[in-house]
Coordinates of C-alpha atoms in Angstrom, one line a residue:
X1331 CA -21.1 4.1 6.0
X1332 CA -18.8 6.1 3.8
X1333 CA -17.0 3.9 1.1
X1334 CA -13.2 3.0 1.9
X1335 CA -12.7 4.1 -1.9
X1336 CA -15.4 6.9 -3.0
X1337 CA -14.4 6.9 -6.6
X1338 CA -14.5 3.7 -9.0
X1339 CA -14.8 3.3 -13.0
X1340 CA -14.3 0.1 -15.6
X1341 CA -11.5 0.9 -18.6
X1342 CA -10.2 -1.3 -21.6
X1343 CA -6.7 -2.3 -20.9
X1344 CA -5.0 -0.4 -23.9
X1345 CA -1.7 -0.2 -25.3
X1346 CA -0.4 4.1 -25.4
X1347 CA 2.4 4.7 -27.6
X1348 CA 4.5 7.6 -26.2
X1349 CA 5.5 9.5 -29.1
X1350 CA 7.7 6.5 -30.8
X1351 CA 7.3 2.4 -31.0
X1352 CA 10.0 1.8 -29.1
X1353 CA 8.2 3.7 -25.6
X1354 CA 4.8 2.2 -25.0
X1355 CA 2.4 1.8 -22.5
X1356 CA -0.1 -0.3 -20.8
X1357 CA -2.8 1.9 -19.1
X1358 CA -6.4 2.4 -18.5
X1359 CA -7.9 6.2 -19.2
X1360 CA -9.8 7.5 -16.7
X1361 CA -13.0 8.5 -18.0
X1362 CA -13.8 12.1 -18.6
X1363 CA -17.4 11.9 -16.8
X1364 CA -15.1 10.9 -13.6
X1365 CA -12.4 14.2 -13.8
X1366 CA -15.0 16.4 -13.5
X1367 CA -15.1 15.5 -9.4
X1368 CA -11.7 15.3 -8.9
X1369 CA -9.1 17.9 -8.0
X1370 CA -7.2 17.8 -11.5
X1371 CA -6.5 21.3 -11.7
X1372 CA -4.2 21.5 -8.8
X1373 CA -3.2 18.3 -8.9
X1374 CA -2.5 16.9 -12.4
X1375 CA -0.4 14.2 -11.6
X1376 CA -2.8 13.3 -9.2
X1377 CA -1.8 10.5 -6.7
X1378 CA -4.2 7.6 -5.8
X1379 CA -4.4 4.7 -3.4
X1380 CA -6.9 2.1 -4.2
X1381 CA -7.1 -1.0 -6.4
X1382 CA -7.4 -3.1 -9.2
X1383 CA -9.6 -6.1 -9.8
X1384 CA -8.8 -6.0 -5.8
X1385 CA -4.9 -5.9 -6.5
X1386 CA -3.8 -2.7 -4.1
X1387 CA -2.1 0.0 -6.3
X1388 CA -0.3 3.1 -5.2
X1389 CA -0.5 5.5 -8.4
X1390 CA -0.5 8.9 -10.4
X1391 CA -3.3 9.8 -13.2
X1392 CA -0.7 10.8 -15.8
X1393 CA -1.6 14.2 -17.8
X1394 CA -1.5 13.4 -21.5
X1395 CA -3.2 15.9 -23.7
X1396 CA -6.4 16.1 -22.6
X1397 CA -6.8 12.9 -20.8
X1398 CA -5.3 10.9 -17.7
X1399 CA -4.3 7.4 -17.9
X1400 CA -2.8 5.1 -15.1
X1401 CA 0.3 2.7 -15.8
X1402 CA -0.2 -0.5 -15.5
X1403 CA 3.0 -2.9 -15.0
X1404 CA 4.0 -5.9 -15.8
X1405 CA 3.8 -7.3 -12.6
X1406 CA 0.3 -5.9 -12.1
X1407 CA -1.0 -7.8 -14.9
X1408 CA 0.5 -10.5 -13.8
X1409 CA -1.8 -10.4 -10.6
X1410 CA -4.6 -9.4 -12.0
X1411 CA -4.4 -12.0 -15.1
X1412 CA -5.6 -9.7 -17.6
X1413 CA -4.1 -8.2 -20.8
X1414 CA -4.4 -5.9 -23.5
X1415 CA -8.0 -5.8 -24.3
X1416 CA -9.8 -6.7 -21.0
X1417 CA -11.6 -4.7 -18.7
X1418 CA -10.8 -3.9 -14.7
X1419 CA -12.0 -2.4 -12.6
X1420 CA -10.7 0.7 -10.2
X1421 CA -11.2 1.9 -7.1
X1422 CA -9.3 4.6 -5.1
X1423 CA -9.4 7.1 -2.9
X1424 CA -7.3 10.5 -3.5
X1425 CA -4.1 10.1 -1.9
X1426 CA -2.0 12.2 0.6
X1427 CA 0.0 14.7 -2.5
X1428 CA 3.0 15.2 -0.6
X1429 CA 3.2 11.8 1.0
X1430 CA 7.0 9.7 0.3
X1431 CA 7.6 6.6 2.1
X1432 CA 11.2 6.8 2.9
X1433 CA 13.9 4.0 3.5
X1434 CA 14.7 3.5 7.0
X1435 CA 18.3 3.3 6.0
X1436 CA 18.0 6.8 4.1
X1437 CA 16.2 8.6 6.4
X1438 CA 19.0 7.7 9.4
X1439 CA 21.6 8.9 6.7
X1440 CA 19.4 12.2 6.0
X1441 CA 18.8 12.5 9.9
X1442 CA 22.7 12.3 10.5
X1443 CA 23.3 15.4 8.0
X1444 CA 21.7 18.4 9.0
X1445 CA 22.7 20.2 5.6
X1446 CA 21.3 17.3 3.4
X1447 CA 18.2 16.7 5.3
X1448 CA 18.0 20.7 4.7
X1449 CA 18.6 19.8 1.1
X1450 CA 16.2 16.9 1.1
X1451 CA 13.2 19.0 2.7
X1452 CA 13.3 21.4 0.3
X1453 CA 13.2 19.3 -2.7
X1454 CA 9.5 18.3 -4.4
X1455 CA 8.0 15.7 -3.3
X1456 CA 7.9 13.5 -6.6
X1457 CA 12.0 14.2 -6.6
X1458 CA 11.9 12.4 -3.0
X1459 CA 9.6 9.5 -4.1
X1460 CA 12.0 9.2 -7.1
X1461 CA 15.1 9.1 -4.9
X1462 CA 13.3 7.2 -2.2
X1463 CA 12.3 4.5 -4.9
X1464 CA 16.2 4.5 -5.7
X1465 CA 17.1 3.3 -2.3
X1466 CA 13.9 1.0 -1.6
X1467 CA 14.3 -0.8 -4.5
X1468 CA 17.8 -1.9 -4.1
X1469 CA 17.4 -5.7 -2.1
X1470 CA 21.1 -6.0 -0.7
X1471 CA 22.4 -3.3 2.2
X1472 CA 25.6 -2.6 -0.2
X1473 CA 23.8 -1.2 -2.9
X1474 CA 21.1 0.7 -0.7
X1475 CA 24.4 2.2 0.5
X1476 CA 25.6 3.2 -2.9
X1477 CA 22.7 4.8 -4.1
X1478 CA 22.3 6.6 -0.7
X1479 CA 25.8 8.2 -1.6
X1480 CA 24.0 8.7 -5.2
X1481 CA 20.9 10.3 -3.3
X1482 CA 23.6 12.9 -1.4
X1483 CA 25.3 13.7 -4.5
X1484 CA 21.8 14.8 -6.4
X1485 CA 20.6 16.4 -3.6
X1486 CA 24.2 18.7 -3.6
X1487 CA 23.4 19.5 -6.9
X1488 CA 26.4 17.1 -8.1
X1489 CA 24.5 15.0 -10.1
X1490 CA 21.3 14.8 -11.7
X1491 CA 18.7 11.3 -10.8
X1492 CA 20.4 9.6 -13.8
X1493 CA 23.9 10.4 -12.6
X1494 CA 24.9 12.4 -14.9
X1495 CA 27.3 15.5 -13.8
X1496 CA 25.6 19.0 -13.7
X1497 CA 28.1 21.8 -14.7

């Protein structure tokens, strides 16, 4: 029987400082041994589904020089109960690349909008999940709403995913 998650490894939980002190990160590397079987090269931000320490994840192996690391949050750890310094363990299988799961509420707007759906399949599919995110993670209707308006104006080109105006 074929594994549910065909790849694993074991990483130190390290702190990576992004370039200043005031951006860093908690990740795990993924070991060079283990890029050598996966599809890196046409997928650098390569998406995964698996786990950690059994915690489910949905993630991306980040490109950084010449290695890949995953982000771990805050939340994560939380579940996990480990911390800088402490090994986990991952497992995960390589994910669908162009995958987004997208808001119900969204995808009715996009649906009743034949130029912005236009708009929306023609976008990347890391801009969707970004701009899906934006909607999903709002928890009352009124602000879904308002950052659905925020999705149409980005996706016109109005707007870039921080709001800022685009001349």
């Amino acid at each position: 029987m074929t594994d549910f998650y065909p790849y694993n490894f074991t990483a130190e939980i390290v702190q990576h400082d992004v370039g200043s002190a005031r951006y860093r990160y908690t990740v795990i590397f993924v070991p060079q041994a283990l890029k050598a079987d996966l599809p890196l090269g046409e997928y650098p931000k390569l998406r995964v589904s698996g786990e950690i320490d059994h915690v489910p994840i949905e993630a991306a192996f980040t490109p950084v020089r010449a290695e890949h690391y995953v982000l771990l949050s805050k939340k994560l750890l939380a579940a996990i109960d480990k911390s800088l310094g402490d090994e986990v363990e991952m497992r995960f299988r390589i994910a669908d690349q162009v995958a987004v799961d997208v808001p119900e509420t969204l995808l009715r707007f996009l649906n009743s909008d034949p130029k912005l759906k236009s708009l929306w399949d023609d976008t990347t599919a890391g801009k969707r999940r970004a701009l899906a995110y934006m909607v999903s993670s709002a928890k009352r209707l009124e602000t879904q709403e308002k950052r659905i308006e925020k999705v149409a104006s980005v996706l016109r080109g109005e707007i870039d995913l921080k709001g800022n105006p685009i001349r």
